[in-house]
Amino acid sequence: MILDLGEQPPSNSFIDKNELNSLESKFPLRLFWCNNCYLVQLLDIVEKEYLFRNYFYMTSASKPIVEHFKKYAQDVYQEFLQKDDSLVVEIGSNDGSLLKEFKKLGTLILGIEPATNLSKLANQSNITTKNTFFSSHISKEIIKSRHATVVIANNVIAHIEDLQDLMSGIKILIGDHGVFIFEVPYLVDLIKNLEFDTVYHEHLSYFSILPLLELVKQFGLEIFDIRKQLVHGGTLRIFISKKDNHQINKSVKIFVDKEKKLGLDKIEFYEKFSLDVQQLKKNLIKILTKLKKENKSVFGYGAPAKGNVLLNYCGIDTKFLDHIIDTTPLKQGKYTPGMHIPIIPPSNLNNDDVALLLAWNYESEILIKEKIFRNNGGKFLIPLPKPIMK
Ligand code: JHZ
């Protein structure tokens, strides 16, 4: 085990006011490293039907990720999709934000999204979406009409328990000529930047390249390119195809060599992480306690899933935070799981002193957006890698 975050409610289980006095389900949140395949993973698995059928995270609520997806679609289109009848299938298509961009570019699209509320929203805006979990079975259904030119999956591979079935489904769906492109938060950034709050029950795997190479090999597939992205605290965009279909970019060897040099295949790489996380908690609580003693009004900025891990692990409740502001309509009016902090729509920040930036992955964009708050003396408390006021 490399990290123990205690028993926690699932981090996207926002609750209604009338549920505040009900008992919430909590599950162990512990991170393990496998000394055989080197995958970092959870072993306490919460049933996927429970986590993903009604989902509060909406891609369209975060402007920077919408921008990122717009460029992403254009790049993938330029590189792989300029034929007339190209089909893009997206796994975990959420509210259809990315597919919308592909549709604008003229490709055929199909979303696969298990959250009933989100697939409904996507279909209402004419983004054709199947309300189901991805599986090899679904792939067999889809290829009855055609193979996918591109299968795309962002921030979702880590959510899938049966990686064997995932890869087998990908292999079927891309056929001989398609590509599989996905983005996933990078383990090296998680460890180096102490992004411990991205560990939550939805994320079953924490990927690096070493275990992925072995996984795809079992299915006659191979990684032909890896491109680092800045979103979500450090992400990899990984390109996969059938073996020998694409020239292997030198990036693959660069990543493998770097991971070996860092020692991702040795337990020593992970040993300090847990102690550093415990120290971060102490430092953060010390700052918040001081602010409250000084009678400062402190609120949370953004209610991401990871924010709930941070709040629950550190025990930050309404004694510290008056409320949290968030742009997601589905989260507004609800309370955070575990710590029960009310979530409200973004408003005028003039009467507040300090914003605890729970959506720290959007720090640069949010600090620009809230220029007036900062010019008027407001401060952001950035929780990690080291709590700091800005
Ligand atoms: P954000 C997501 O996790 C979802 P989360 C998912 N679990 C995953 O795997 C990871 O990404 C990688 C709000 N916000 O993107 C919107 C503002 O209020 O950090 C969101 O609720 N104002 C699938 O939930 C939240 O913050 C703003 O200006 O940790 C951000 O959530 C902006 C930019 C965002 O993801």
Short mmCIF file of C-alpha atoms and ligand atoms in Angstrom, two decimals:
data_model
loop_
_atom_site.label_atom_id
_atom_site.label_comp_id
_atom_site.label_asym_id
_atom_site.label_seq_id
_atom_site.Cartn_x
_atom_site.Cartn_y
_atom_site.Cartn_z
CA MET A 1 0.00 0.00 0.00
CA ILE A 2 1.37 3.44 -0.84
CA LEU A 3 -1.39 5.71 0.51
CA ASP A 4 -4.32 5.42 2.91
CA LEU A 5 -6.93 8.21 2.74
CA GLY A 6 -9.29 6.52 5.21
CA GLU A 7 -12.96 5.74 4.69
CA GLN A 8 -14.59 8.20 2.32
CA PRO A 9 -17.91 8.70 0.54
CA PRO A 10 -17.67 8.47 -3.27
CA SER A 11 -16.43 11.88 -4.30
CA ASN A 12 -19.16 12.70 -6.81
CA SER A 13 -22.00 11.71 -4.43
CA PHE A 14 -23.26 15.23 -3.84
CA ILE A 15 -26.33 15.20 -1.60
CA ASP A 16 -29.58 17.11 -1.27
CA LYS A 17 -30.58 19.12 1.80
CA ASN A 18 -33.11 16.49 2.89
CA GLU A 19 -30.35 13.85 2.91
CA LEU A 20 -28.06 15.73 5.27
CA ASN A 21 -29.11 13.65 8.27
CA SER A 22 -29.04 10.30 6.50
CA LEU A 23 -26.13 7.94 6.84
CA GLU A 24 -23.77 8.17 3.87
CA SER A 25 -22.03 5.12 2.44
CA LYS A 26 -18.27 5.26 2.92
CA PHE A 27 -15.63 2.97 1.49
CA PRO A 28 -11.90 2.53 2.13
CA LEU A 29 -9.75 4.71 -0.12
CA ARG A 30 -6.32 3.11 -0.34
CA LEU A 31 -3.73 3.12 -3.11
CA PHE A 32 -1.63 0.09 -3.96
CA TRP A 33 1.35 -0.55 -6.24
CA CYS A 34 1.76 -3.89 -7.99
CA ASN A 35 5.37 -5.13 -7.95
CA ASN A 36 4.62 -7.41 -10.87
CA CYS A 37 2.98 -5.21 -13.53
CA TYR A 38 3.80 -1.83 -11.84
CA LEU A 39 0.22 -0.59 -12.05
CA VAL A 40 -0.86 1.73 -9.23
CA GLN A 41 -4.44 0.93 -8.38
CA LEU A 42 -7.29 0.70 -5.87
CA LEU A 43 -8.26 -2.71 -4.60
CA ASP A 44 -11.45 -1.63 -2.82
CA ILE A 45 -13.87 -1.38 -5.70
CA VAL A 46 -17.20 0.44 -5.49
CA GLU A 47 -19.88 -0.97 -7.81
CA LYS A 48 -19.85 0.98 -11.12
CA GLU A 49 -23.64 1.13 -11.34
CA TYR A 50 -23.57 3.05 -8.05
CA LEU A 51 -20.85 5.49 -9.14
CA PHE A 52 -21.71 6.32 -12.72
CA ARG A 53 -25.41 5.97 -13.51
CA ASN A 54 -26.31 9.45 -12.27
CA TYR A 55 -23.26 11.68 -12.68
CA PHE A 56 -22.76 15.27 -11.60
CA TYR A 57 -19.53 16.13 -13.43
CA MET A 58 -20.34 17.94 -16.69
CA THR A 59 -17.56 18.65 -19.14
CA SER A 60 -19.33 21.74 -20.44
CA ALA A 61 -19.16 23.43 -17.00
CA SER A 62 -15.39 24.03 -17.22
CA LYS A 63 -14.52 26.46 -19.99
CA PRO A 64 -10.79 25.57 -20.13
CA ILE A 65 -11.54 21.89 -20.79
CA VAL A 66 -14.08 22.81 -23.46
CA GLU A 67 -11.33 24.84 -25.16
CA HIS A 68 -8.90 21.96 -24.78
CA PHE A 69 -11.40 19.57 -26.40
CA LYS A 70 -12.04 21.95 -29.28
CA LYS A 71 -8.35 21.97 -30.20
CA TYR A 72 -8.10 18.23 -29.51
CA ALA A 73 -10.90 17.49 -32.02
CA GLN A 74 -9.27 19.71 -34.64
CA ASP A 75 -5.89 18.00 -34.21
CA VAL A 76 -7.33 14.48 -34.36
CA TYR A 77 -9.41 15.46 -37.39
CA GLN A 78 -6.35 16.80 -39.24
CA GLU A 79 -4.32 13.72 -38.49
CA PHE A 80 -6.76 10.82 -38.82
CA LEU A 81 -10.22 11.77 -39.99
CA GLN A 82 -10.30 13.56 -43.28
CA LYS A 83 -11.98 10.72 -45.15
CA ASP A 84 -15.69 11.18 -45.93
CA ASP A 85 -17.28 8.46 -43.85
CA SER A 86 -15.08 8.50 -40.75
CA LEU A 87 -16.72 7.43 -37.52
CA VAL A 88 -15.57 8.65 -34.10
CA VAL A 89 -16.77 6.64 -31.12
CA GLU A 90 -16.24 8.23 -27.73
CA ILE A 91 -16.19 6.14 -24.55
CA GLY A 92 -17.48 8.11 -21.57
CA SER A 93 -18.79 10.91 -23.76
CA ASN A 94 -20.36 12.79 -20.82
CA ASP A 95 -22.60 15.63 -22.06
CA GLY A 96 -21.23 15.38 -25.61
CA SER A 97 -18.87 18.37 -25.44
CA LEU A 98 -16.06 16.70 -27.42
CA LEU A 99 -18.28 14.89 -29.93
CA LYS A 100 -19.99 18.17 -30.67
CA GLU A 101 -16.65 19.46 -31.98
CA PHE A 102 -16.15 16.38 -34.18
CA LYS A 103 -19.68 16.75 -35.49
CA LYS A 104 -18.96 20.36 -36.46
CA LEU A 105 -15.97 19.08 -38.44
CA GLY A 106 -18.24 16.73 -40.37
CA THR A 107 -17.45 13.26 -39.00
CA LEU A 108 -19.98 10.67 -37.96
CA ILE A 109 -20.16 10.35 -34.20
CA LEU A 110 -21.36 7.98 -31.52
CA GLY A 111 -21.15 8.49 -27.77
CA ILE A 112 -21.17 5.78 -25.15
CA GLU A 113 -22.11 7.12 -21.75
CA PRO A 114 -23.41 5.16 -18.75
CA ALA A 115 -24.82 8.20 -16.90
CA THR A 116 -28.49 8.30 -17.81
CA ASN A 117 -28.84 12.00 -16.95
CA LEU A 118 -25.88 12.99 -19.15
CA SER A 119 -26.65 10.77 -22.14
CA LYS A 120 -30.13 12.25 -22.12
CA LEU A 121 -28.70 15.77 -22.24
CA ALA A 122 -26.35 14.79 -25.07
CA ASN A 123 -29.12 13.18 -27.13
CA GLN A 124 -31.30 16.26 -26.58
CA SER A 125 -28.59 18.32 -28.26
CA ASN A 126 -28.38 15.84 -31.16
CA ILE A 127 -25.20 14.09 -30.05
CA THR A 128 -26.14 10.45 -30.64
CA THR A 129 -25.33 8.64 -27.42
CA LYS A 130 -25.87 5.07 -26.23
CA ASN A 131 -26.71 4.97 -22.54
CA THR A 132 -24.49 2.10 -21.48
CA PHE A 133 -21.07 1.08 -20.15
CA PHE A 134 -18.50 0.30 -22.82
CA SER A 135 -17.70 -3.40 -23.33
CA SER A 136 -16.48 -5.80 -26.00
CA HIS A 137 -20.12 -6.74 -26.43
CA ILE A 138 -21.01 -3.15 -27.42
CA SER A 139 -18.11 -3.11 -29.89
CA LYS A 140 -19.49 -6.22 -31.60
CA GLU A 141 -22.86 -4.48 -31.91
CA ILE A 142 -21.35 -1.31 -33.40
CA ILE A 143 -19.22 -3.06 -36.02
CA LYS A 144 -22.32 -4.70 -37.45
CA SER A 145 -22.71 -1.37 -39.28
CA ARG A 146 -19.09 -0.12 -39.41
CA HIS A 147 -15.72 0.02 -37.67
CA ALA A 148 -14.57 3.18 -35.95
CA THR A 149 -11.87 5.26 -37.57
CA VAL A 150 -11.07 6.75 -34.18
CA VAL A 151 -12.10 5.54 -30.74
CA ILE A 152 -11.51 8.26 -28.20
CA ALA A 153 -11.68 8.16 -24.41
CA ASN A 154 -10.73 10.92 -22.02
CA ASN A 155 -10.46 10.67 -18.27
CA VAL A 156 -12.34 7.42 -18.33
CA ILE A 157 -9.89 4.55 -18.83
CA ALA A 158 -8.94 4.90 -15.18
CA HIS A 159 -12.61 4.25 -14.29
CA ILE A 160 -12.78 0.87 -15.97
CA GLU A 161 -12.29 -2.23 -13.83
CA ASP A 162 -12.00 -4.88 -16.54
CA LEU A 163 -9.05 -3.63 -18.58
CA GLN A 164 -8.87 -6.90 -20.49
CA ASP A 165 -12.41 -6.49 -21.77
CA LEU A 166 -11.72 -2.82 -22.55
CA MET A 167 -8.74 -3.67 -24.75
CA SER A 168 -10.56 -6.53 -26.39
CA GLY A 169 -13.46 -4.13 -27.15
CA ILE A 170 -11.03 -1.56 -28.58
CA LYS A 171 -9.38 -4.14 -30.79
CA ILE A 172 -12.75 -5.18 -32.22
CA LEU A 173 -13.97 -1.62 -32.70
CA ILE A 174 -10.90 -0.18 -34.48
CA GLY A 175 -10.54 -3.21 -36.75
CA ASP A 176 -7.43 -3.26 -38.93
CA HIS A 177 -7.03 0.45 -39.59
CA GLY A 178 -8.53 2.53 -36.77
CA VAL A 179 -6.77 4.22 -33.88
CA PHE A 180 -7.54 4.45 -30.20
CA ILE A 181 -6.66 7.80 -28.59
CA PHE A 182 -7.12 8.51 -24.94
CA GLU A 183 -6.15 11.00 -22.27
CA VAL A 184 -5.43 9.93 -18.75
CA PRO A 185 -3.89 11.75 -15.75
CA TYR A 186 -0.20 10.80 -15.48
CA LEU A 187 0.99 8.94 -12.41
CA VAL A 188 4.36 10.71 -12.39
CA ASP A 189 2.65 14.10 -12.00
CA LEU A 190 0.35 12.71 -9.32
CA ILE A 191 3.29 11.56 -7.21
CA LYS A 192 5.62 14.49 -7.90
CA ASN A 193 3.01 17.22 -7.36
CA LEU A 194 1.29 15.48 -4.42
CA GLU A 195 -2.00 15.38 -6.33
CA PHE A 196 -3.31 12.94 -3.73
CA ASP A 197 -6.88 14.24 -4.09
CA THR A 198 -7.11 12.75 -7.59
CA VAL A 199 -7.18 9.38 -5.83
CA TYR A 200 -10.85 8.49 -5.49
CA HIS A 201 -13.15 5.52 -5.86
CA GLU A 202 -13.90 6.30 -9.51
CA HIS A 203 -10.23 6.06 -10.42
CA LEU A 204 -9.29 2.41 -10.23
CA SER A 205 -5.98 2.72 -12.12
CA TYR A 206 -3.26 5.41 -12.03
CA PHE A 207 -1.44 4.99 -15.29
CA SER A 208 2.14 5.17 -16.33
CA ILE A 209 3.50 3.82 -19.62
CA LEU A 210 5.25 0.72 -18.27
CA PRO A 211 2.08 -1.27 -17.35
CA LEU A 212 0.19 0.05 -20.39
CA LEU A 213 2.79 -1.30 -22.82
CA GLU A 214 2.33 -4.78 -21.43
CA LEU A 215 -1.45 -4.53 -21.41
CA VAL A 216 -1.84 -3.51 -25.04
CA LYS A 217 0.74 -6.06 -26.20
CA GLN A 218 -1.53 -8.88 -25.02
CA PHE A 219 -4.08 -7.78 -27.62
CA GLY A 220 -1.78 -7.38 -30.61
CA LEU A 221 -1.96 -3.60 -30.19
CA GLU A 222 0.80 -1.07 -29.64
CA ILE A 223 1.36 2.46 -28.40
CA PHE A 224 2.68 4.52 -31.31
CA ASP A 225 2.77 7.98 -29.77
CA ILE A 226 2.54 9.76 -26.40
CA ARG A 227 1.97 13.50 -26.05
CA LYS A 228 2.04 15.31 -22.72
CA GLN A 229 -0.90 17.63 -21.97
CA LEU A 230 -1.19 20.20 -19.20
CA VAL A 231 -4.84 19.58 -18.27
CA HIS A 232 -5.91 17.98 -14.97
CA GLY A 233 -2.52 18.50 -13.32
CA GLY A 234 -0.58 16.58 -15.98
CA THR A 235 -2.11 14.23 -18.50
CA LEU A 236 -0.90 11.91 -21.24
CA ARG A 237 -2.55 11.65 -24.63
CA ILE A 238 -1.78 8.13 -25.82
CA PHE A 239 -2.18 6.76 -29.35
CA ILE A 240 -2.73 3.05 -29.97
CA SER A 241 -3.24 0.98 -33.11
CA LYS A 242 -2.94 -2.56 -34.29
CA LYS A 243 0.72 -3.71 -34.16
CA ASP A 244 2.87 -2.49 -37.08
CA ASN A 245 0.18 -0.13 -38.42
CA HIS A 246 1.93 3.11 -37.51
CA GLN A 247 5.50 4.20 -37.22
CA ILE A 248 6.41 4.31 -33.52
CA ASN A 249 7.24 7.85 -32.50
CA LYS A 250 10.39 8.35 -30.46
CA SER A 251 8.23 9.71 -27.63
CA VAL A 252 7.42 6.13 -26.58
CA LYS A 253 11.03 5.25 -25.86
CA ILE A 254 11.58 8.60 -24.17
CA PHE A 255 8.71 7.92 -21.73
CA VAL A 256 9.80 4.34 -21.05
CA ASP A 257 13.41 5.38 -20.41
CA LYS A 258 12.31 8.21 -18.16
CA GLU A 259 10.00 5.98 -16.11
CA LYS A 260 12.76 3.43 -15.62
CA LYS A 261 15.20 6.15 -14.66
CA LEU A 262 12.72 7.58 -12.14
CA GLY A 263 12.23 4.07 -10.76
CA LEU A 264 8.49 3.61 -11.32
CA ASP A 265 9.25 -0.10 -11.29
CA LYS A 266 10.63 0.10 -7.75
CA ILE A 267 8.79 0.65 -4.47
CA GLU A 268 11.28 3.34 -3.34
CA PHE A 269 9.72 5.80 -5.82
CA TYR A 270 6.44 5.70 -3.90
CA GLU A 271 7.72 5.54 -0.32
CA LYS A 272 7.82 9.24 0.62
CA PHE A 273 4.46 10.05 -0.95
CA SER A 274 2.29 9.09 2.00
CA LEU A 275 4.38 11.06 4.54
CA ASP A 276 4.36 14.12 2.28
CA VAL A 277 0.57 13.94 1.98
CA GLN A 278 0.20 13.76 5.77
CA GLN A 279 2.43 16.81 6.12
CA LEU A 280 0.43 18.70 3.48
CA LYS A 281 -2.75 18.08 5.50
CA LYS A 282 -1.12 19.52 8.66
CA ASN A 283 0.13 22.59 6.79
CA LEU A 284 -3.22 23.27 5.16
CA ILE A 285 -5.17 22.95 8.41
CA LYS A 286 -2.68 25.26 10.13
CA ILE A 287 -3.25 27.97 7.52
CA LEU A 288 -7.04 27.59 7.58
CA THR A 289 -7.12 27.68 11.40
CA LYS A 290 -5.08 30.88 11.39
CA LEU A 291 -7.40 32.47 8.82
CA LYS A 292 -10.47 31.62 10.89
CA LYS A 293 -8.79 33.04 14.03
CA GLU A 294 -8.28 36.24 12.08
CA ASN A 295 -12.03 36.20 11.28
CA LYS A 296 -11.46 35.91 7.56
CA SER A 297 -14.31 34.64 5.43
CA VAL A 298 -13.12 31.60 3.51
CA PHE A 299 -14.98 29.76 0.77
CA GLY A 300 -14.23 26.94 -1.64
CA TYR A 301 -13.65 27.70 -5.32
CA GLY A 302 -14.98 24.86 -7.48
CA ALA A 303 -16.55 21.62 -6.27
CA PRO A 304 -14.60 19.02 -8.27
CA ALA A 305 -14.68 15.38 -7.25
CA LYS A 306 -11.09 15.72 -6.07
CA GLY A 307 -12.08 18.63 -3.83
CA ASN A 308 -14.21 16.25 -1.81
CA VAL A 309 -11.25 13.93 -1.27
CA LEU A 310 -9.21 16.85 -0.01
CA LEU A 311 -12.01 18.12 2.25
CA ASN A 312 -12.80 14.71 3.71
CA TYR A 313 -9.17 13.69 4.21
CA CYS A 314 -8.29 16.99 5.88
CA GLY A 315 -11.59 17.27 7.80
CA ILE A 316 -12.42 20.66 6.28
CA ASP A 317 -16.09 21.31 6.98
CA THR A 318 -18.35 24.33 7.48
CA LYS A 319 -16.22 25.43 10.44
CA PHE A 320 -13.63 26.40 7.83
CA LEU A 321 -15.59 27.00 4.60
CA ASP A 322 -18.82 29.00 4.47
CA HIS A 323 -19.79 27.60 1.08
CA ILE A 324 -18.35 26.52 -2.26
CA ILE A 325 -19.03 28.18 -5.59
CA ASP A 326 -19.26 26.03 -8.72
CA THR A 327 -20.33 26.59 -12.32
CA THR A 328 -22.00 23.17 -12.74
CA PRO A 329 -25.80 23.54 -12.72
CA LEU A 330 -26.20 19.93 -11.50
CA LYS A 331 -24.07 20.59 -8.39
CA GLN A 332 -25.60 23.93 -7.39
CA GLY A 333 -28.01 23.69 -4.45
CA LYS A 334 -26.43 20.44 -3.30
CA TYR A 335 -24.02 19.67 -0.43
CA THR A 336 -20.61 18.04 -0.64
CA PRO A 337 -20.44 14.37 0.38
CA GLY A 338 -19.05 13.84 3.86
CA MET A 339 -18.31 17.45 4.82
CA HIS A 340 -21.75 18.80 3.85
CA ILE A 341 -20.64 22.18 2.57
CA PRO A 342 -23.33 23.97 0.53
CA ILE A 343 -22.61 24.56 -3.15
CA ILE A 344 -23.85 27.78 -4.69
CA PRO A 345 -23.61 29.35 -8.16
CA PRO A 346 -20.65 31.68 -8.72
CA SER A 347 -21.45 35.14 -7.46
CA ASN A 348 -19.82 38.39 -6.67
CA LEU A 349 -16.78 37.63 -4.53
CA ASN A 350 -16.44 41.13 -3.09
CA ASN A 351 -17.30 40.27 0.49
CA ASP A 352 -14.96 37.31 0.74
CA ASP A 353 -11.35 37.24 1.85
CA VAL A 354 -9.92 33.89 0.82
CA ALA A 355 -10.84 31.29 -1.80
CA LEU A 356 -9.58 27.74 -1.22
CA LEU A 357 -8.92 26.66 -4.79
CA LEU A 358 -10.31 23.13 -4.91
CA ALA A 359 -10.23 23.18 -8.74
CA TRP A 360 -6.44 23.78 -8.57
CA ASN A 361 -5.97 22.27 -12.05
CA TYR A 362 -7.50 25.45 -13.48
CA GLU A 363 -5.36 27.79 -11.38
CA SER A 364 -4.01 29.97 -14.19
CA GLU A 365 -7.40 30.42 -15.90
CA ILE A 366 -9.26 31.07 -12.63
CA LEU A 367 -6.71 33.55 -11.30
CA ILE A 368 -7.09 35.54 -14.51
CA LYS A 369 -10.89 35.27 -14.39
CA GLU A 370 -10.98 36.52 -10.79
CA LYS A 371 -8.67 39.47 -11.33
CA ILE A 372 -11.07 41.89 -9.67
CA PHE A 373 -11.35 39.77 -6.50
CA ARG A 374 -7.56 39.68 -6.26
CA ASN A 375 -7.13 43.36 -7.07
CA ASN A 376 -9.55 44.12 -4.23
CA GLY A 377 -7.36 42.23 -1.76
CA GLY A 378 -8.91 38.75 -2.11
CA LYS A 379 -6.48 35.83 -1.97
CA PHE A 380 -6.46 32.32 -3.35
CA LEU A 381 -5.22 29.51 -1.15
CA ILE A 382 -3.73 26.92 -3.50
CA PRO A 383 -3.69 23.60 -1.61
CA LEU A 384 -0.98 21.69 -3.42
CA PRO A 385 1.79 20.68 -3.97
CA LYS A 386 2.42 22.97 -0.99
CA PRO A 387 -0.34 25.17 0.45
CA ILE A 388 0.36 28.72 -0.66
CA MET A 389 -1.55 32.03 -0.76
CA LYS A 390 -1.65 33.92 -4.05
P1 JHZ B 1 -12.46 19.21 -12.54
C1 JHZ B 1 -12.90 15.25 -13.44
O1 JHZ B 1 -12.70 15.30 -12.05
C2 JHZ B 1 -13.94 14.25 -13.79
P2 JHZ B 1 -12.97 16.59 -11.17
C3 JHZ B 1 -13.48 12.82 -13.80
N1 JHZ B 1 -13.76 12.17 -12.56
C4 JHZ B 1 -12.01 12.64 -14.00
O2 JHZ B 1 -11.58 11.54 -14.20
C5 JHZ B 1 -11.08 13.77 -13.78
O3 JHZ B 1 -11.69 15.02 -14.10
C6 JHZ B 1 -9.76 13.68 -14.47
C7 JHZ B 1 -15.90 23.89 -11.50
N2 JHZ B 1 -15.36 25.13 -12.06
O4 JHZ B 1 -12.40 19.36 -13.98
C8 JHZ B 1 -16.51 22.94 -12.48
C9 JHZ B 1 -15.80 26.34 -11.55
O5 JHZ B 1 -16.66 26.38 -10.64
O6 JHZ B 1 -11.28 19.69 -11.79
C10 JHZ B 1 -16.25 21.57 -11.87
O7 JHZ B 1 -17.26 21.23 -10.96
N3 JHZ B 1 -15.29 27.50 -12.08
C11 JHZ B 1 -14.25 12.19 -14.90
O8 JHZ B 1 -14.40 16.64 -10.77
C12 JHZ B 1 -14.95 21.79 -11.10
O9 JHZ B 1 -14.83 23.18 -10.87
C13 JHZ B 1 -14.34 27.50 -13.06
O10 JHZ B 1 -13.90 28.58 -13.49
O11 JHZ B 1 -11.95 16.59 -10.09
C14 JHZ B 1 -13.74 21.33 -11.87
O12 JHZ B 1 -13.74 19.94 -11.96
C15 JHZ B 1 -13.88 26.23 -13.56
C16 JHZ B 1 -12.81 26.19 -14.62
C17 JHZ B 1 -14.41 25.08 -13.03
O13 JHZ B 1 -12.70 17.71 -12.29
#
